Structure formats: C-alpha cells, structure tokens
Amino acid sequence: MDSAILSSLGINDKAAKIYLAALSLGSASVAQIAQKTGIKRPTVYLYIDELLKRGLLEKVVVGKRQYYHATDPSTLIARLRKNMAELETALPELAALRATSTGKPQVVILEGEVGIERIYEEVVQAHSFCAWSNLVTVEKLFPHASLNIAEKIKERGIAVRGASREVF
C-alpha cells in the first residue's frame, strides 16, 4: 500500500511507512520495524513516539522488551470525524473573523468547475454580490449549476449587480 493516503491525512511520510510496517508485522520491536521500513532505528523511535501520541500505535511490554502494534485502521476514520466535528464547531467563529477583517475589497479569480462551485456557495450565503462573467459560456459548461443558483438567488432575494458581454 502506498503511504500517500496516510500522508494526505497529515501523517508524515516516514511515520506512515512505520504505521504500515506495524500493521503488516503485528506486534514488532523497533529493530523489526526499522528493518522492514529501511528507516534507521533512532529515527523510528522518534516517529513511534509521534504515532503513540496520535493513538495509531500501542506499546506492549513483555519482560524487558517493548513491542509495538498498530491500532485498528478504523481509528483513522474516527479521528477524521472528530476533526471534522471540531472544524464545524469553529466554523462560525472563523467566518466571523473573516467578515470583520478590514481592508481593500477583495478580487478573486477562480477557474473551472471547482471555481464555479465555490462562487455559487459564496453567492447563496451573501446578501448581495457583484460579478463580471461570461454567462453564456458558464451556462453551456455547467447548465445544472446555473439553474440551481438562479433559483436560490430568487428564493433568498439576493441583490445582483453584474457586467457581461452578452445581451439579455
């Protein structure tokens, strides 16, 4: 398995390799994990501490020896859900900080379908908006999105100002 998936979850590449090695080895010593990953033993100790703190590894002491085994991978999903819940809780405060920031008006240029979706999300949250666009092209490329946004704008009574090259 590629450690890139774990890296995308905020886990360092070497820590991800160590976690994957621990998963495949079961209960293993630091030396066994180092041999499996090709990472030097002192470095493995550093990342094992990080993985222990994150709850991805557990330490088992047998006599004088310490062994480590990976926790169930479903803990990754539980961790993501917890982070998502914390972010949702903090979102109103973050949005308030953004709204109270002073400065010059912001000009944003967005491209592609992701850009259109982001614009539409911001438009339905606003009381009014001003735009410069090529509406004919947008409607051709994203017809379902254009209809949905038009309906939401009418429902919420959002004031619209815009400039376009097309004649309506």
PDB file of C-alpha atoms in Angstrom:
ATOM      1  CA  MET A   1       0.000   0.000   0.000  1.00  0.00           C
ATOM      2  CA  ASP A   2       1.180   3.495  -0.783  1.00  0.00           C
ATOM      3  CA  SER A   3       1.794   5.744   2.207  1.00  0.00           C
ATOM      4  CA  ALA A   4       0.492   8.743   0.202  1.00  0.00           C
ATOM      5  CA  ILE A   5      -3.040   8.170   1.512  1.00  0.00           C
ATOM      6  CA  LEU A   6      -1.812   8.434   5.089  1.00  0.00           C
ATOM      7  CA  SER A   7       0.347  11.428   4.178  1.00  0.00           C
ATOM      8  CA  SER A   8      -2.760  13.175   2.849  1.00  0.00           C
ATOM      9  CA  LEU A   9      -4.266  12.740   6.337  1.00  0.00           C
ATOM     10  CA  GLY A  10      -1.451  14.787   7.833  1.00  0.00           C
ATOM     11  CA  ILE A  11       0.783  11.878   8.769  1.00  0.00           C
ATOM     12  CA  ASN A  12       4.469  12.329   7.923  1.00  0.00           C
ATOM     13  CA  ASP A  13       5.738  10.036   5.139  1.00  0.00           C
ATOM     14  CA  LYS A  14       8.146   8.171   7.433  1.00  0.00           C
ATOM     15  CA  ALA A  15       5.516   7.853  10.162  1.00  0.00           C
ATOM     16  CA  ALA A  16       3.115   6.450   7.557  1.00  0.00           C
ATOM     17  CA  LYS A  17       5.697   3.846   6.488  1.00  0.00           C
ATOM     18  CA  ILE A  18       6.236   2.865  10.121  1.00  0.00           C
ATOM     19  CA  TYR A  19       2.475   2.566  10.715  1.00  0.00           C
ATOM     20  CA  LEU A  20       2.064   0.391   7.611  1.00  0.00           C
ATOM     21  CA  ALA A  21       5.001  -1.791   8.678  1.00  0.00           C
ATOM     22  CA  ALA A  22       3.492  -2.199  12.149  1.00  0.00           C
ATOM     23  CA  LEU A  23       0.178  -3.177  10.559  1.00  0.00           C
ATOM     24  CA  SER A  24       1.816  -5.869   8.450  1.00  0.00           C
ATOM     25  CA  LEU A  25       4.151  -7.168  11.192  1.00  0.00           C
ATOM     26  CA  GLY A  26       1.636  -7.317  14.005  1.00  0.00           C
ATOM     27  CA  SER A  27       3.475  -6.975  17.314  1.00  0.00           C
ATOM     28  CA  ALA A  28       7.057  -5.934  16.495  1.00  0.00           C
ATOM     29  CA  SER A  29      10.156  -4.459  18.071  1.00  0.00           C
ATOM     30  CA  VAL A  30      11.713  -1.201  16.928  1.00  0.00           C
ATOM     31  CA  ALA A  31      14.509  -3.188  15.267  1.00  0.00           C
ATOM     32  CA  GLN A  32      11.989  -5.240  13.269  1.00  0.00           C
ATOM     33  CA  ILE A  33      10.106  -2.108  12.207  1.00  0.00           C
ATOM     34  CA  ALA A  34      13.373  -0.406  11.229  1.00  0.00           C
ATOM     35  CA  GLN A  35      14.402  -3.421   9.168  1.00  0.00           C
ATOM     36  CA  LYS A  36      11.014  -3.622   7.428  1.00  0.00           C
ATOM     37  CA  THR A  37      10.909   0.105   6.583  1.00  0.00           C
ATOM     38  CA  GLY A  38      14.579   0.713   5.872  1.00  0.00           C
ATOM     39  CA  ILE A  39      14.480   3.676   8.273  1.00  0.00           C
ATOM     40  CA  LYS A  40      17.281   3.948  10.831  1.00  0.00           C
ATOM     41  CA  ARG A  41      16.371   2.759  14.322  1.00  0.00           C
ATOM     42  CA  PRO A  42      16.889   6.119  16.128  1.00  0.00           C
ATOM     43  CA  THR A  43      14.586   7.772  13.597  1.00  0.00           C
ATOM     44  CA  VAL A  44      11.997   5.022  14.069  1.00  0.00           C
ATOM     45  CA  TYR A  45      11.938   5.816  17.808  1.00  0.00           C
ATOM     46  CA  LEU A  46      11.091   9.457  17.046  1.00  0.00           C
ATOM     47  CA  TYR A  47       8.198   8.563  14.787  1.00  0.00           C
ATOM     48  CA  ILE A  48       6.944   5.831  17.122  1.00  0.00           C
ATOM     49  CA  ASP A  49       6.553   8.490  19.827  1.00  0.00           C
ATOM     50  CA  GLU A  50       4.518  10.606  17.391  1.00  0.00           C
ATOM     51  CA  LEU A  51       2.345   7.636  16.408  1.00  0.00           C
ATOM     52  CA  LEU A  52       1.808   6.721  20.078  1.00  0.00           C
ATOM     53  CA  LYS A  53       0.618  10.277  20.809  1.00  0.00           C
ATOM     54  CA  ARG A  54      -1.768  10.134  17.852  1.00  0.00           C
ATOM     55  CA  GLY A  55      -3.155   6.809  19.049  1.00  0.00           C
ATOM     56  CA  LEU A  56      -2.074   4.932  15.932  1.00  0.00           C
ATOM     57  CA  LEU A  57       0.394   2.650  17.734  1.00  0.00           C
ATOM     58  CA  GLU A  58       0.219   0.890  21.078  1.00  0.00           C
ATOM     59  CA  LYS A  59       3.146  -0.234  23.224  1.00  0.00           C
ATOM     60  CA  VAL A  60       3.213  -3.705  24.770  1.00  0.00           C
ATOM     61  CA  VAL A  61       5.887  -4.569  27.351  1.00  0.00           C
ATOM     62  CA  VAL A  62       6.857  -8.246  27.579  1.00  0.00           C
ATOM     63  CA  GLY A  63       9.507  -8.741  30.227  1.00  0.00           C
ATOM     64  CA  LYS A  64      12.190  -6.176  29.484  1.00  0.00           C
ATOM     65  CA  ARG A  65      11.318  -5.864  25.802  1.00  0.00           C
ATOM     66  CA  GLN A  66       8.972  -3.333  24.231  1.00  0.00           C
ATOM     67  CA  TYR A  67       6.829  -4.224  21.247  1.00  0.00           C
ATOM     68  CA  TYR A  68       4.580  -2.011  19.201  1.00  0.00           C
ATOM     69  CA  HIS A  69       1.492  -2.829  17.225  1.00  0.00           C
ATOM     70  CA  ALA A  70      -0.723  -0.692  15.054  1.00  0.00           C
ATOM     71  CA  THR A  71      -4.213   0.167  16.214  1.00  0.00           C
ATOM     72  CA  ASP A  72      -7.198  -0.679  14.053  1.00  0.00           C
ATOM     73  CA  PRO A  73      -7.168   1.422  10.856  1.00  0.00           C
ATOM     74  CA  SER A  74     -10.772   2.446  11.563  1.00  0.00           C
ATOM     75  CA  THR A  75      -9.315   4.783  14.201  1.00  0.00           C
ATOM     76  CA  LEU A  76      -8.192   6.948  11.271  1.00  0.00           C
ATOM     77  CA  ILE A  77     -11.811   7.458  10.241  1.00  0.00           C
ATOM     78  CA  ALA A  78     -12.839   8.194  13.827  1.00  0.00           C
ATOM     79  CA  ARG A  79     -10.026  10.742  14.039  1.00  0.00           C
ATOM     80  CA  LEU A  80     -11.138  12.419  10.814  1.00  0.00           C
ATOM     81  CA  ARG A  81     -14.735  12.579  12.057  1.00  0.00           C
ATOM     82  CA  LYS A  82     -13.574  14.166  15.308  1.00  0.00           C
ATOM     83  CA  ASN A  83     -11.504  16.741  13.395  1.00  0.00           C
ATOM     84  CA  MET A  84     -14.468  17.458  11.113  1.00  0.00           C
ATOM     85  CA  ALA A  85     -16.779  17.997  14.105  1.00  0.00           C
ATOM     86  CA  GLU A  86     -14.248  20.365  15.696  1.00  0.00           C
ATOM     87  CA  LEU A  87     -13.943  22.300  12.443  1.00  0.00           C
ATOM     88  CA  GLU A  88     -17.731  22.579  12.105  1.00  0.00           C
ATOM     89  CA  THR A  89     -17.893  23.916  15.667  1.00  0.00           C
ATOM     90  CA  ALA A  90     -15.193  26.504  14.943  1.00  0.00           C
ATOM     91  CA  LEU A  91     -16.563  27.494  11.521  1.00  0.00           C
ATOM     92  CA  PRO A  92     -18.931  30.268  12.697  1.00  0.00           C
ATOM     93  CA  GLU A  93     -16.110  31.902  14.642  1.00  0.00           C
ATOM     94  CA  LEU A  94     -13.752  31.622  11.666  1.00  0.00           C
ATOM     95  CA  ALA A  95     -16.386  33.100   9.355  1.00  0.00           C
ATOM     96  CA  ALA A  96     -16.936  35.968  11.797  1.00  0.00           C
ATOM     97  CA  LEU A  97     -13.209  36.705  11.805  1.00  0.00           C
ATOM     98  CA  ARG A  98     -13.218  36.832   8.018  1.00  0.00           C
ATOM     99  CA  ALA A  99     -16.265  39.096   7.949  1.00  0.00           C
ATOM    100  CA  THR A 100     -14.786  41.587  10.407  1.00  0.00           C
ATOM    101  CA  SER A 101     -11.459  41.876   8.639  1.00  0.00           C
ATOM    102  CA  THR A 102     -10.892  45.329   7.216  1.00  0.00           C
ATOM    103  CA  GLY A 103      -9.013  46.278   4.146  1.00  0.00           C
ATOM    104  CA  LYS A 104      -9.427  46.767   0.462  1.00  0.00           C
ATOM    105  CA  PRO A 105     -12.165  44.989  -1.451  1.00  0.00           C
ATOM    106  CA  GLN A 106     -11.094  41.532  -2.451  1.00  0.00           C
ATOM    107  CA  VAL A 107     -10.906  40.491  -6.083  1.00  0.00           C
ATOM    108  CA  VAL A 108     -10.792  36.771  -6.705  1.00  0.00           C
ATOM    109  CA  ILE A 109     -10.321  34.979  -9.997  1.00  0.00           C
ATOM    110  CA  LEU A 110     -11.481  31.375  -9.998  1.00  0.00           C
ATOM    111  CA  GLU A 111     -11.315  28.897 -12.847  1.00  0.00           C
ATOM    112  CA  GLY A 112     -13.054  25.673 -13.791  1.00  0.00           C
ATOM    113  CA  GLU A 113     -15.902  23.742 -12.258  1.00  0.00           C
ATOM    114  CA  VAL A 114     -14.434  23.909  -8.753  1.00  0.00           C
ATOM    115  CA  GLY A 115     -14.237  27.697  -9.083  1.00  0.00           C
ATOM    116  CA  ILE A 116     -17.866  27.926 -10.239  1.00  0.00           C
ATOM    117  CA  GLU A 117     -18.999  25.774  -7.312  1.00  0.00           C
ATOM    118  CA  ARG A 118     -17.055  27.930  -4.838  1.00  0.00           C
ATOM    119  CA  ILE A 119     -18.553  31.111  -6.271  1.00  0.00           C
ATOM    120  CA  TYR A 120     -22.068  29.689  -6.073  1.00  0.00           C
ATOM    121  CA  GLU A 121     -21.548  28.624  -2.437  1.00  0.00           C
ATOM    122  CA  GLU A 122     -20.454  32.151  -1.522  1.00  0.00           C
ATOM    123  CA  VAL A 123     -23.267  33.796  -3.505  1.00  0.00           C
ATOM    124  CA  VAL A 124     -26.057  31.951  -1.681  1.00  0.00           C
ATOM    125  CA  GLN A 125     -24.539  32.980   1.670  1.00  0.00           C
ATOM    126  CA  ALA A 126     -24.317  36.683   0.737  1.00  0.00           C
ATOM    127  CA  HIS A 127     -26.954  39.430   0.822  1.00  0.00           C
ATOM    128  CA  SER A 128     -25.739  40.851  -2.486  1.00  0.00           C
ATOM    129  CA  PHE A 129     -22.944  40.321  -4.955  1.00  0.00           C
ATOM    130  CA  CYS A 130     -21.275  41.888  -7.950  1.00  0.00           C
ATOM    131  CA  ALA A 131     -19.800  39.837 -10.785  1.00  0.00           C
ATOM    132  CA  TRP A 132     -18.105  40.049 -14.161  1.00  0.00           C
ATOM    133  CA  SER A 133     -18.577  36.890 -16.174  1.00  0.00           C
ATOM    134  CA  ASN A 134     -19.298  35.293 -19.488  1.00  0.00           C
ATOM    135  CA  LEU A 135     -22.700  33.876 -18.529  1.00  0.00           C
ATOM    136  CA  VAL A 136     -23.407  32.178 -21.860  1.00  0.00           C
ATOM    137  CA  THR A 137     -20.228  30.119 -21.561  1.00  0.00           C
ATOM    138  CA  VAL A 138     -20.882  29.317 -17.900  1.00  0.00           C
ATOM    139  CA  GLU A 139     -24.410  28.129 -18.693  1.00  0.00           C
ATOM    140  CA  LYS A 140     -23.143  25.963 -21.569  1.00  0.00           C
ATOM    141  CA  LEU A 141     -20.450  24.338 -19.439  1.00  0.00           C
ATOM    142  CA  PHE A 142     -22.452  23.998 -16.207  1.00  0.00           C
ATOM    143  CA  PRO A 143     -26.185  24.087 -17.102  1.00  0.00           C
ATOM    144  CA  HIS A 144     -27.447  22.327 -13.955  1.00  0.00           C
ATOM    145  CA  ALA A 145     -25.406  24.566 -11.675  1.00  0.00           C
ATOM    146  CA  SER A 146     -26.648  27.724 -13.407  1.00  0.00           C
ATOM    147  CA  LEU A 147     -30.291  26.744 -12.938  1.00  0.00           C
ATOM    148  CA  ASN A 148     -29.774  25.808  -9.292  1.00  0.00           C
ATOM    149  CA  ILE A 149     -28.052  29.077  -8.435  1.00  0.00           C
ATOM    150  CA  ALA A 150     -30.681  31.178 -10.224  1.00  0.00           C
ATOM    151  CA  GLU A 151     -33.437  29.512  -8.183  1.00  0.00           C
ATOM    152  CA  LYS A 152     -31.583  30.004  -4.894  1.00  0.00           C
ATOM    153  CA  ILE A 153     -30.886  33.674  -5.683  1.00  0.00           C
ATOM    154  CA  LYS A 154     -34.599  34.289  -6.336  1.00  0.00           C
ATOM    155  CA  GLU A 155     -35.686  32.370  -3.214  1.00  0.00           C
ATOM    156  CA  ARG A 156     -33.386  34.335  -0.919  1.00  0.00           C
ATOM    157  CA  GLY A 157     -33.936  37.727  -2.556  1.00  0.00           C
ATOM    158  CA  ILE A 158     -30.236  38.318  -3.150  1.00  0.00           C
ATOM    159  CA  ALA A 159     -29.397  41.613  -4.884  1.00  0.00           C
ATOM    160  CA  VAL A 160     -27.351  41.048  -8.035  1.00  0.00           C
ATOM    161  CA  ARG A 161     -25.168  43.509  -9.940  1.00  0.00           C
ATOM    162  CA  GLY A 162     -23.082  42.371 -12.830  1.00  0.00           C
ATOM    163  CA  ALA A 163     -21.338  43.119 -16.057  1.00  0.00           C
ATOM    164  CA  SER A 164     -21.407  40.820 -19.022  1.00  0.00           C
ATOM    165  CA  ARG A 165     -20.633  40.911 -22.715  1.00  0.00           C
ATOM    166  CA  GLU A 166     -23.918  39.182 -23.554  1.00  0.00           C
ATOM    167  CA  VAL A 167     -27.167  40.999 -24.272  1.00  0.00           C
ATOM    168  CA  PHE A 168     -30.187  39.874 -22.254  1.00  0.00           C
TER     169      PHE A 168
END
